[in-house]
Amino acid sequence: MPLNLPVVDTPQGVEKGALYVVATPIGNFEDITLRALNVLSGVDMVAAEDTRLTGRMLSRYQISSPLISYHDHNEAERAPQFIQKLQDGISIALVSDAGTPSVSDPGYRLICAAIQAGIKVIPVPGVSAAIAALSVSGLPTDAFVFLGFPPKKQARRMALLKDIENEPRTLIFYESPKRVLSFLNDALAVLGNRSGVVCREMTKRYEEFIRGHISEMLADLSGRREIKGECTLVFSGKNKDNPLSAESLESSVSEFLVNPAESPGELARKIALKFGISRKAAYQMILSEKAKGEQ
């Protein structure tokens, strides 16, 4: 049931002619902030990515501000219209379907145009899927790189991954359920078997966190008939976890020498998965360590 949150009847502090960039929930309407509710109820209009979805949220909190659509397909046309309204003293709240506008969502063009026109742009912070996922990832949070949605085409996606394969900071991506398996396969091939988490349906009823190495995430999701819900993926940076050390490698090679029934190729595969390196590099290390043991 909706909570009886204190919404100001006559909101104070909503400036005329200002553009408010308002973060909204990513799934659970109760994650809305009190300030966001007050701003949304006090502005002259709300520019929404999906007026139906935003309309349901506003209705829940008995907010009747006029809604106007603003999305990727009409952004070029609507942005100049909104700038004119702002210059005429109309206050506008910009919202996306979920999370913070312009962060992998429409809004960038309007915000840039407003700044260039000397219009006041005011953030109303709140939920961000990227930060929510990072906060529960168990990976370093002192430095991270947010990369949004990877390219849909594999060639461009692989190029992006190769550009960042040596990035030491924690990596954050968004991906659709239709492409998450393809992306994980490409990430495994380029980045190696890093640890991380796939956050699916965050804040919703079927919220799920799939933790482990990329190969384990792949194994889990590949076995499903259908994958639902947008995904936020967080991977460790280069050498941030399971760094390949001489001691750990020697231990793995010793295991092979004790059990000669396991081929060097199979051991190389296991080491490559464990330490996030190429199978070729792992194989060469095995041969080198084996040669030392035979001296």
PDB file of C-alpha atoms in Angstrom, residues 14-22 39-49 63-70 82 85-86 89-95:
ATOM      1  CA  VAL A  14      10.431  25.756  -7.164  1.00  0.00           C
ATOM      2  CA  GLU A  15      11.973  28.437  -9.341  1.00  0.00           C
ATOM      3  CA  LYS A  16      10.257  29.806 -12.402  1.00  0.00           C
ATOM      4  CA  GLY A  17      12.151  29.237 -15.633  1.00  0.00           C
ATOM      5  CA  ALA A  18      14.364  26.541 -14.113  1.00  0.00           C
ATOM      6  CA  LEU A  19      15.025  23.048 -15.454  1.00  0.00           C
ATOM      7  CA  TYR A  20      14.963  20.412 -12.712  1.00  0.00           C
ATOM      8  CA  VAL A  21      16.744  17.131 -13.476  1.00  0.00           C
ATOM      9  CA  VAL A  22      14.850  14.719 -11.233  1.00  0.00           C
ATOM     10  CA  VAL A  39       9.481  19.451  -7.161  1.00  0.00           C
ATOM     11  CA  LEU A  40       7.308  17.263  -9.396  1.00  0.00           C
ATOM     12  CA  SER A  41       4.160  18.672  -7.806  1.00  0.00           C
ATOM     13  CA  GLY A  42       5.391  22.249  -8.009  1.00  0.00           C
ATOM     14  CA  VAL A  43       6.728  22.608 -11.563  1.00  0.00           C
ATOM     15  CA  ASP A  44       4.590  23.798 -14.449  1.00  0.00           C
ATOM     16  CA  MET A  45       5.218  20.637 -16.472  1.00  0.00           C
ATOM     17  CA  VAL A  46       7.063  17.319 -16.400  1.00  0.00           C
ATOM     18  CA  ALA A  47       9.067  16.166 -19.433  1.00  0.00           C
ATOM     19  CA  ALA A  48       8.949  12.367 -19.284  1.00  0.00           C
ATOM     20  CA  GLU A  49      10.575   9.609 -21.331  1.00  0.00           C
ATOM     21  CA  ILE A  63       0.529  14.711  -8.327  1.00  0.00           C
ATOM     22  CA  SER A  64      -1.301  16.277 -11.267  1.00  0.00           C
ATOM     23  CA  SER A  65       1.447  18.259 -13.015  1.00  0.00           C
ATOM     24  CA  PRO A  66       1.028  18.176 -16.836  1.00  0.00           C
ATOM     25  CA  LEU A  67       3.092  15.515 -18.610  1.00  0.00           C
ATOM     26  CA  ILE A  68       4.800  15.957 -21.988  1.00  0.00           C
ATOM     27  CA  SER A  69       6.772  13.215 -23.734  1.00  0.00           C
ATOM     28  CA  TYR A  70      10.502  13.678 -24.206  1.00  0.00           C
ATOM     29  CA  PHE A  82      11.302  23.385 -23.996  1.00  0.00           C
ATOM     30  CA  LYS A  85       9.152  27.635 -22.493  1.00  0.00           C
ATOM     31  CA  LEU A  86      11.937  27.893 -19.926  1.00  0.00           C
ATOM     32  CA  GLY A  89       9.411  31.483 -17.184  1.00  0.00           C
ATOM     33  CA  ILE A  90       7.899  27.991 -17.287  1.00  0.00           C
ATOM     34  CA  SER A  91       9.484  25.566 -14.802  1.00  0.00           C
ATOM     35  CA  ILE A  92      10.116  22.038 -16.107  1.00  0.00           C
ATOM     36  CA  ALA A  93      11.074  18.781 -14.386  1.00  0.00           C
ATOM     37  CA  LEU A  94      12.972  16.334 -16.592  1.00  0.00           C
ATOM     38  CA  VAL A  95      12.560  12.654 -15.701  1.00  0.00           C
TER      39      VAL A  95
END
